[in-house]
Short mmCIF file of C-alpha atoms in Angstrom, two decimals:
data_model
loop_
_atom_site.label_atom_id
_atom_site.label_comp_id
_atom_site.label_asym_id
_atom_site.label_seq_id
_atom_site.Cartn_x
_atom_site.Cartn_y
_atom_site.Cartn_z
CA MET B 1 -42.97 -51.48 -86.26
CA VAL B 2 -43.16 -52.80 -90.10
CA ARG B 3 -43.33 -56.13 -91.75
CA THR B 4 -41.56 -57.62 -94.83
CA ARG B 5 -43.43 -59.26 -97.35
CA SER B 6 -42.87 -62.71 -95.43
CA GLY B 7 -44.82 -61.45 -92.57
CA LYS B 8 -41.68 -60.90 -90.25
CA PRO B 9 -41.76 -57.98 -87.94
CA VAL B 10 -38.84 -55.58 -88.38
CA ARG B 11 -38.03 -52.71 -85.71
CA ARG B 12 -37.83 -49.39 -87.30
CA PRO B 13 -34.39 -47.63 -86.39
CA GLU B 14 -34.55 -44.95 -83.97
CA ALA B 15 -33.84 -41.29 -85.08
CA PRO B 16 -30.44 -40.23 -84.18
CA ARG B 17 -30.11 -37.43 -81.27
CA SER B 18 -29.84 -34.05 -82.49
CA LEU B 19 -26.27 -33.08 -81.86
CA TRP B 20 -27.05 -29.45 -81.44
CA GLY B 21 -29.52 -30.01 -78.51
CA SER B 22 -26.65 -32.10 -77.10
CA ALA B 23 -24.13 -29.23 -77.18
CA THR B 24 -26.72 -26.75 -76.07
CA ALA B 25 -27.47 -29.05 -72.84
CA LEU B 26 -23.71 -29.39 -72.25
CA VAL B 27 -23.01 -25.53 -72.64
CA THR B 28 -25.96 -24.84 -70.55
CA THR B 29 -25.00 -26.96 -67.97
CA PHE B 30 -21.13 -25.62 -67.63
CA ALA B 31 -22.63 -22.28 -67.73
CA LEU B 32 -24.63 -22.96 -64.64
CA GLY B 33 -22.00 -24.64 -62.90
CA PHE B 34 -19.57 -21.74 -63.81
CA ALA B 35 -22.37 -19.20 -62.03
CA VAL B 36 -22.61 -21.31 -59.21
CA ALA B 37 -18.80 -21.68 -58.72
CA PHE B 38 -18.37 -17.68 -59.08
CA VAL B 39 -21.09 -16.85 -56.76
CA SER B 40 -19.90 -19.48 -54.07
CA GLY B 41 -16.53 -18.06 -54.16
CA SER B 42 -17.61 -14.32 -54.01
CA TRP B 43 -19.25 -15.33 -50.85
CA THR B 44 -16.82 -17.35 -49.56
CA SER B 45 -13.38 -15.47 -50.66
CA GLY B 46 -14.39 -11.76 -51.67
CA PRO B 47 -15.79 -10.25 -48.72
CA ASP B 48 -12.80 -11.92 -46.48
CA ALA B 49 -10.21 -10.67 -48.88
CA THR B 50 -11.79 -7.18 -48.85
CA GLU B 51 -12.26 -7.03 -44.91
CA ARG B 52 -8.76 -8.01 -44.56
CA ARG B 53 -7.48 -5.23 -46.89
CA ILE B 54 -9.67 -2.64 -44.94
CA ALA B 55 -8.06 -3.83 -41.60
CA GLU B 56 -4.57 -3.77 -42.83
CA LEU B 57 -5.29 -0.33 -44.03
CA LYS B 58 -6.64 0.92 -40.75
CA GLN B 59 -3.58 -0.84 -38.91
CA ALA B 60 -1.25 1.03 -41.13
CA GLU B 61 -3.15 4.36 -40.56
CA ALA B 62 -3.00 3.86 -36.73
CA GLN B 63 0.68 3.13 -36.78
CA ARG B 64 1.20 6.14 -38.99
CA ASP B 65 -0.64 8.25 -36.39
CA VAL B 66 1.28 6.71 -33.33
CA GLU B 67 4.70 8.05 -35.24
CA GLN B 68 3.19 11.35 -35.92
CA VAL B 69 2.10 11.83 -32.43
CA GLY B 70 5.40 11.08 -31.17
CA THR B 71 7.10 13.41 -33.72
CA LEU B 72 4.52 16.27 -32.59
CA ILE B 73 5.32 15.68 -29.04
CA GLU B 74 8.99 16.44 -29.55
CA LEU B 75 8.44 19.16 -31.91
CA ALA B 76 5.75 20.95 -29.01
CA LYS B 77 8.54 20.27 -26.40
CA GLY B 78 11.28 21.88 -28.07
CA GLY B 79 9.04 24.56 -29.02
CA ARG B 80 8.08 25.23 -25.68
CA GLU B 81 11.60 25.57 -24.57
CA ARG B 82 12.45 27.71 -27.02
CA LEU B 83 9.66 29.97 -26.85
CA THR B 84 9.43 30.31 -23.01
CA PRO B 85 12.26 32.82 -22.88
CA VAL B 86 10.53 34.82 -25.30
CA LEU B 87 7.14 34.90 -23.58
CA GLU B 88 8.88 35.72 -20.23
CA ALA B 89 10.20 38.70 -21.85
CA MET B 90 6.67 39.64 -23.52
CA ALA B 91 5.20 39.39 -20.30
CA LYS B 92 7.16 41.98 -19.06
CA ALA B 93 6.95 44.14 -22.10
CA SER B 94 2.94 43.72 -21.54
CA PRO B 95 2.08 41.90 -18.14
CA LEU B 96 -0.50 39.28 -18.28
CA GLN B 97 -1.83 40.78 -14.88
CA ASP B 98 -3.33 44.41 -14.71
CA THR B 99 -1.58 45.31 -11.59
CA ALA B 100 1.95 44.94 -13.19
CA SER B 101 3.59 48.01 -14.80
CA PRO B 102 4.69 47.34 -18.55
CA ALA B 103 8.53 47.72 -19.51
CA ALA B 104 8.80 48.94 -23.24
CA PRO B 105 11.31 46.57 -24.91
CA THR B 106 13.77 48.12 -27.10
CA ILE B 107 13.81 47.18 -30.82
CA ASP B 108 17.11 44.99 -30.70
CA GLU B 109 15.31 42.78 -28.10
CA VAL B 110 12.39 42.50 -30.20
CA ARG B 111 14.43 41.11 -33.42
CA GLY B 112 15.79 38.69 -31.18
CA TRP B 113 12.18 37.36 -30.54
CA ARG B 114 11.58 37.57 -34.14
CA ASP B 115 14.17 35.14 -34.74
CA VAL B 116 12.82 32.68 -32.44
CA VAL B 117 9.27 32.73 -33.27
CA SER B 118 9.93 32.89 -37.04
CA ALA B 119 12.33 29.78 -36.71
CA GLU B 120 9.25 28.00 -34.95
CA VAL B 121 6.77 29.05 -37.86
CA GLN B 122 8.92 27.40 -40.11
CA ARG B 123 8.95 24.17 -38.11
CA TYR B 124 5.17 24.12 -38.60
CA ALA B 125 5.40 24.67 -42.31
CA GLU B 126 5.16 21.12 -43.41
CA THR B 127 1.84 19.15 -42.84
CA PRO B 128 2.77 15.19 -42.82
CA SER B 129 -0.19 12.90 -43.63
CA ALA B 130 -2.06 11.95 -40.71
CA GLY B 131 -5.55 11.33 -39.03
CA ASN B 132 -7.81 14.14 -37.97
CA GLY B 133 -6.49 14.22 -34.36
CA VAL B 134 -3.09 15.02 -35.08
CA ASN B 135 -3.94 17.17 -37.64
CA VAL B 136 -6.21 19.41 -35.39
CA ALA B 137 -3.33 19.49 -32.83
CA ARG B 138 -0.76 20.38 -35.52
CA THR B 139 -3.15 22.97 -36.80
CA GLY B 140 -3.55 24.40 -33.49
CA MET B 141 0.16 24.95 -32.64
CA ARG B 142 0.96 26.38 -36.15
CA THR B 143 -1.89 29.08 -35.51
CA ALA B 144 -0.61 29.63 -32.08
CA VAL B 145 3.08 30.37 -33.24
CA GLN B 146 1.82 32.53 -36.47
CA GLN B 147 -0.50 34.59 -34.15
CA LEU B 148 2.80 34.83 -31.59
CA ALA B 149 4.60 36.19 -34.79
CA ALA B 150 1.88 38.84 -35.38
CA ALA B 151 2.47 39.68 -31.39
CA VAL B 152 6.19 40.21 -32.33
CA ASP B 153 5.46 42.82 -35.14
CA GLY B 154 3.00 44.42 -32.68
CA PHE B 155 5.93 44.74 -30.02
CA ALA B 156 8.46 45.81 -33.06
CA THR B 157 5.91 48.66 -33.76
CA ALA B 158 5.66 49.71 -30.30
CA ALA B 159 9.13 49.91 -29.76
CA THR B 160 9.65 52.40 -32.85
CA ALA B 161 6.89 54.51 -32.06
CA PRO B 162 6.85 57.85 -30.72
CA GLU B 163 4.94 58.24 -27.15
CA PRO B 164 1.99 58.25 -26.52
CA LEU B 165 1.38 55.86 -29.19
CA ALA B 166 3.80 53.40 -27.96
CA ARG B 167 2.14 53.13 -24.53
CA ASP B 168 -1.10 52.65 -26.50
CA LEU B 169 0.61 49.73 -28.75
CA LEU B 170 2.16 47.81 -26.28
CA PRO B 171 -1.58 46.53 -24.82
CA LEU B 172 -2.35 45.32 -28.37
CA ALA B 173 0.74 43.39 -29.04
CA GLY B 174 0.03 42.14 -25.39
CA ALA B 175 -3.44 41.02 -26.65
CA GLN B 176 -2.17 39.22 -29.86
CA ARG B 177 0.40 37.39 -27.50
CA THR B 178 -2.49 36.16 -25.16
CA LEU B 179 -4.57 34.94 -28.12
CA ALA B 180 -1.80 32.75 -29.20
CA LEU B 181 -1.17 31.43 -25.67
CA ARG B 182 -5.01 30.48 -25.41
CA THR B 183 -4.83 28.87 -29.02
CA TRP B 184 -1.63 26.88 -27.97
CA SER B 185 -3.34 25.60 -24.81
CA VAL B 186 -6.09 24.05 -27.06
CA ALA B 187 -3.72 22.56 -29.05
CA ALA B 188 -1.64 21.10 -26.09
CA LEU B 189 -5.00 19.49 -24.65
CA GLN B 190 -5.78 18.28 -28.07
CA LEU B 191 -2.21 16.46 -28.04
CA ASP B 192 -2.62 15.33 -24.66
CA VAL B 193 -5.73 13.30 -25.73
CA ILE B 194 -4.26 12.04 -28.62
CA SER B 195 -1.11 11.17 -26.61
CA ILE B 196 -2.83 8.91 -24.39
CA ASP B 197 -4.75 7.24 -27.33
CA ALA B 198 -1.53 6.43 -28.93
CA GLY B 199 -0.45 4.62 -25.75
CA LYS B 200 2.39 7.54 -24.68
CA GLY B 201 0.25 8.74 -21.85
CA HIS B 202 -0.23 12.43 -20.55
CA VAL B 203 2.01 14.86 -22.04
CA HIS B 204 1.90 18.22 -20.86
CA VAL B 205 3.61 20.95 -23.41
CA TYR B 206 1.61 23.97 -22.29
CA LEU B 207 3.36 27.57 -22.71
CA PRO B 208 3.87 29.68 -19.31
CA SER B 209 0.99 32.02 -19.41
CA GLY B 210 -0.45 32.60 -15.69
CA PRO B 211 -3.72 32.42 -14.09
CA ASP B 212 -5.29 35.35 -15.63
CA SER B 213 -4.77 34.67 -19.32
CA GLY B 214 -7.74 32.56 -19.92
CA THR B 215 -5.69 29.40 -21.20
CA ILE B 216 -6.84 26.01 -20.50
CA PRO B 217 -4.87 24.73 -17.79
CA ALA B 218 -3.22 21.38 -17.76
CA ASP B 219 -4.78 18.66 -15.42
CA THR B 220 -3.09 17.04 -12.78
CA ALA B 221 -2.15 13.73 -14.01
CA PRO B 222 1.33 12.95 -14.05
CA GLU B 223 3.05 13.08 -17.51
CA GLY B 224 3.81 9.56 -19.07
CA SER B 225 0.74 8.14 -17.26
CA GLY B 226 -2.15 6.74 -18.98
#
């Protein structure tokens, strides 16, 4: 405080606040508020949205697998119907039981088998997107029909070979056939498992093989039961 010549006190005017300091304080306050809002929003909406998206994807995959299981069941059932006559004829040419006598097929008979089996191989050529359970079952059945196609080639060679070579080739073709049956039985078991998981109950699509083939037998649960 200062005094005039007359002695009266005069109040010194206060220095104006710095505009730069005020602006800086305002920006800092805004930035802190934005950061708090961002963090709060991330914790309240970000994870929830991500979890919802993950749940949606899982649900879509589950629905896709249910549809793929149904498609594979129909494919396997149709394959069993188409392959059964061929397998019964093969069992005569190379019996699954050692006590039975083989009856060599003609080349015309084997050509008929080849038509059926080759068409079945083509039905498994495509691999639609699916989960591991479906992929294992489908791959097993594809491998089985491919092995069966190799067995047909073996029977064709035996049918055109001279004796005694033809007699030696028949058991080899029959062994390839048996491997195909065993592979199919593993895939059929897997299909039964994923069918139950998909809510479709038990499904038995085993190929005819007999008790001495080494295949996995079907369980005793009735088809369609869960």
